[in-house]
mmCIF file of C-alpha atoms in Angstrom:
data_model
loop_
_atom_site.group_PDB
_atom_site.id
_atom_site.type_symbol
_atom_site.label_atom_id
_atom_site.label_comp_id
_atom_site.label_asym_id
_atom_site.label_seq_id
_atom_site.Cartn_x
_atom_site.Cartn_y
_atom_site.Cartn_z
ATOM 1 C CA UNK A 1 135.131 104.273 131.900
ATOM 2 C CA UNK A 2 131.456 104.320 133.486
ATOM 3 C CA UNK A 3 128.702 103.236 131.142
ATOM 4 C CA UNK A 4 126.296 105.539 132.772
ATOM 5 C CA UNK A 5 126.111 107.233 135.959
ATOM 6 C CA UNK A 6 126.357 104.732 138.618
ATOM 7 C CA UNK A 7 128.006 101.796 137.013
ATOM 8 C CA UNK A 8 130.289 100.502 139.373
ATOM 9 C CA UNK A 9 130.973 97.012 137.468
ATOM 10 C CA UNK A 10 132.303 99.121 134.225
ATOM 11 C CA UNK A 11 131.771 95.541 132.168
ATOM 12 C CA UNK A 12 128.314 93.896 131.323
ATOM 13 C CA UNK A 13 127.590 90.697 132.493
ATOM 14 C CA UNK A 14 127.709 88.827 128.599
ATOM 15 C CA UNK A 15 128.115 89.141 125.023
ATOM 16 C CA UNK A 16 125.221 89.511 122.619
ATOM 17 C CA UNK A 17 126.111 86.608 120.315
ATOM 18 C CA UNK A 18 122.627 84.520 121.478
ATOM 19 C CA UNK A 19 121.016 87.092 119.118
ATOM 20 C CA UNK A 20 123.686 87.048 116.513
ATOM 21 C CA UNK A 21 121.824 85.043 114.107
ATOM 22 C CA UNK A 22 118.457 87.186 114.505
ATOM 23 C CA UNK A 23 120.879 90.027 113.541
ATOM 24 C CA UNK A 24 122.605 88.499 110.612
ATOM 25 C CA UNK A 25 119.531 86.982 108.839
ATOM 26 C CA UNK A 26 118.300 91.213 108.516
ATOM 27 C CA UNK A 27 121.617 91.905 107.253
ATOM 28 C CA UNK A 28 121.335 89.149 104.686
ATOM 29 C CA UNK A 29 118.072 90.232 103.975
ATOM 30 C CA UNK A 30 118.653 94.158 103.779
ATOM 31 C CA UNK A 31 121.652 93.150 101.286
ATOM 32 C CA UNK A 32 118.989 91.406 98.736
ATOM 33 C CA UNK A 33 118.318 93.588 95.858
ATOM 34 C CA UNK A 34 114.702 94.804 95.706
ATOM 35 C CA UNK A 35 114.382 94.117 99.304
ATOM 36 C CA UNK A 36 113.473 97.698 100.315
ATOM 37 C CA UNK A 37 109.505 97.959 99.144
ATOM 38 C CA UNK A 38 108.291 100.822 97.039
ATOM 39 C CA UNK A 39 105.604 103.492 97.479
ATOM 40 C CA UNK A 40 106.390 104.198 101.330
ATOM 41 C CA UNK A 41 104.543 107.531 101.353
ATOM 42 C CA UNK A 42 101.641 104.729 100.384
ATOM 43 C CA UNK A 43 102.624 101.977 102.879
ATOM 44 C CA UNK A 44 104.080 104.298 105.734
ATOM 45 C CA UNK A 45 102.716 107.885 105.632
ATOM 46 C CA UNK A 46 99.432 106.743 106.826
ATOM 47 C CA UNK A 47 100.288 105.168 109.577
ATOM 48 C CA UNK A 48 102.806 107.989 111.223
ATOM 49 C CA UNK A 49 100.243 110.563 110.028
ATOM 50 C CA UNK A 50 97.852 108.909 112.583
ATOM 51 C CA UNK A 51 100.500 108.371 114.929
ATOM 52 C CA UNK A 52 101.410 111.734 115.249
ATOM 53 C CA UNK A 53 98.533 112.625 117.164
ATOM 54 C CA UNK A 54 99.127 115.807 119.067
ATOM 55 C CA UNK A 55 102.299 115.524 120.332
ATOM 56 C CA UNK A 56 103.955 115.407 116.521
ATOM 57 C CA UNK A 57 103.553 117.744 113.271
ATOM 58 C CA UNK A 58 105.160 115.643 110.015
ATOM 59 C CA UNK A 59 106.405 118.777 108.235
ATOM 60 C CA UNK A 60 108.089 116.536 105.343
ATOM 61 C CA UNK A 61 108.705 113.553 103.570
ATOM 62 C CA UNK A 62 110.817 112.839 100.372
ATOM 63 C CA UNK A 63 111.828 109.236 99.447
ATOM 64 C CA UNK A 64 115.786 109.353 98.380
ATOM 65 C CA UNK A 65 117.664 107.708 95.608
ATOM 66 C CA UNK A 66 119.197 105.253 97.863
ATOM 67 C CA UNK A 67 115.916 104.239 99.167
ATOM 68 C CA UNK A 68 115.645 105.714 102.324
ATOM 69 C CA UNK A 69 112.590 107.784 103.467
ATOM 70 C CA UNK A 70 113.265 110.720 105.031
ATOM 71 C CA UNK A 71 110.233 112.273 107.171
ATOM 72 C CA UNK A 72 110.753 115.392 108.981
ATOM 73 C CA UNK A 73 109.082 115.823 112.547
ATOM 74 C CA UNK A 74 108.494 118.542 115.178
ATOM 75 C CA UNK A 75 107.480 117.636 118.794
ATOM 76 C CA UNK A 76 105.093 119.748 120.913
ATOM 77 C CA UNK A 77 106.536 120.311 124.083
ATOM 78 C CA UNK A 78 110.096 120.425 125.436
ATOM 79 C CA UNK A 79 111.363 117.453 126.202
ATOM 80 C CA UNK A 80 114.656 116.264 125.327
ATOM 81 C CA UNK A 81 117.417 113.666 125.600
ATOM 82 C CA UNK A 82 116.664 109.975 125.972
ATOM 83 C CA UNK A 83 112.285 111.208 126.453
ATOM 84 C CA UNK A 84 112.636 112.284 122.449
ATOM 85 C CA UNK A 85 114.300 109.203 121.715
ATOM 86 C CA UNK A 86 111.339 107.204 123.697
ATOM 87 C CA UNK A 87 108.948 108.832 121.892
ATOM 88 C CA UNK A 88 110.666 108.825 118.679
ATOM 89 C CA UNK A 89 110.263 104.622 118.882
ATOM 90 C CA UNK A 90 106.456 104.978 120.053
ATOM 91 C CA UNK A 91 105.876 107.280 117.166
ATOM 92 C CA UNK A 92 107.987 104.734 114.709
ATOM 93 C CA UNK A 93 106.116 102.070 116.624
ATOM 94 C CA UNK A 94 103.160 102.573 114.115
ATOM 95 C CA UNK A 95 105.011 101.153 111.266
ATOM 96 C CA UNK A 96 107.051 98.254 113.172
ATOM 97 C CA UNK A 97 106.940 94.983 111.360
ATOM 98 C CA UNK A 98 108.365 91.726 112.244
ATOM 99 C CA UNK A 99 112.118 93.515 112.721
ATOM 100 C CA UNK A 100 112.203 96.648 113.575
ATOM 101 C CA UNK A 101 115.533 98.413 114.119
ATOM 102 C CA UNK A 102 116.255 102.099 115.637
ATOM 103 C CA UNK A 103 119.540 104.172 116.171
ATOM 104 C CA UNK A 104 120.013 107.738 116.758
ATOM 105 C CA UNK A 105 122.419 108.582 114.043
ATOM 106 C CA UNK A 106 123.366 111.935 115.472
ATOM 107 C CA UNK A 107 120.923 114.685 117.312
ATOM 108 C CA UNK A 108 117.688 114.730 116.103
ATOM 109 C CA UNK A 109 118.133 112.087 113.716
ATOM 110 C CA UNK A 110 116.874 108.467 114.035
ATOM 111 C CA UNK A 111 117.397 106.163 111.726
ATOM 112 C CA UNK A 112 114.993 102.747 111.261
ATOM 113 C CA UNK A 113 115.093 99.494 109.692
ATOM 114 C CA UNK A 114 111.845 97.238 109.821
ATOM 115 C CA UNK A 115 110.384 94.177 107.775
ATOM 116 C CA UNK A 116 110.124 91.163 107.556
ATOM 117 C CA UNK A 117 112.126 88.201 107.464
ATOM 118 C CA UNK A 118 111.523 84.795 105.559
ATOM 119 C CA UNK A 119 109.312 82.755 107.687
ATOM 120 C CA UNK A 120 108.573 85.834 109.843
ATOM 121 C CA UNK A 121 104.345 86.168 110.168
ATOM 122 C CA UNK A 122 101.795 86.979 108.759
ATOM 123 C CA UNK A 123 103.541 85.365 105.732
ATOM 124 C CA UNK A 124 104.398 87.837 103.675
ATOM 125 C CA UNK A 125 106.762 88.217 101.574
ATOM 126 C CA UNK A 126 110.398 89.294 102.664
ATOM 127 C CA UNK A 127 110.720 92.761 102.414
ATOM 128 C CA UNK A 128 111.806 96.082 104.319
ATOM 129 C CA UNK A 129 111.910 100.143 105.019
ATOM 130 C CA UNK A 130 114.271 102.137 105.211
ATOM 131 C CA UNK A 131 112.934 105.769 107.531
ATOM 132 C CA UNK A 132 115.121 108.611 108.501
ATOM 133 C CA UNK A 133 113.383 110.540 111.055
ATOM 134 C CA UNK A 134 114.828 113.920 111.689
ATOM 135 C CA UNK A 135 113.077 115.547 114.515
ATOM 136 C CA UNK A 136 113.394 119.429 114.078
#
């Protein structure tokens, strides 16, 4: 099966194991009780509020029991597919630590890890978010 249109190899040309350890020290870290800090409509509203700009309206934001913040999102303009994804990352750009981890969980819904790490600058503490960005 192609992996988009044109592939003609149908196989990549390695594994992703040189990052492995990048990608298990946030797993260790997102496991840590406490890890996820508090007050994000203090710590991350701001920021996507300016971010927004014209092209986004935030039309909600409720922080859930399990810690994730969910912020709901329209988009001026009609683009779709992969060019709402792109701008879903510049928009959760603004908030971007150290890590910073999207996935589009199913349409219109993006899904973000960022923080940072121990030893990760400016020297923080370790700590993370947890955003759920539904774009309606």
């Amino acid at each position: 099966m192609r992996r988009w249109d044109g592939d003609e190899r149908l196989t990549g040309i390695a594994d992703a194991s040189a990052m492995e350890p990048q990608v298990s020290a946030l797993l260790d870290a997102m496991a840590r009780d406490g890890w996820v800090a508090e007050e994000p409509e203090a710590h991350l509203l701001p920021h996507l509020r300016r971010a927004c700009g014209s092209e986004w309206l935030l039309t909600g934001e409720r922080l859930l029991d399990d810690g994730v913040y969910e912020v709901t999102v329209s988009l001026a303009g009609d683009r779709e597919g992969v060019h709402v994804q792109r701008d879903v990352i510049r928009l959760l750009s603004a908030i971007a630590e150290a890590v910073f981890f999207v996935r589009q969980a199913a349409p219109g819904v993006f899904e973000c890890v960022t923080g940072v790490l121990d030893g990760d600058p400016p020297g923080f503490k370790s700590h993370g978010h947890m955003v759920r960005l539904i774009v309606t």
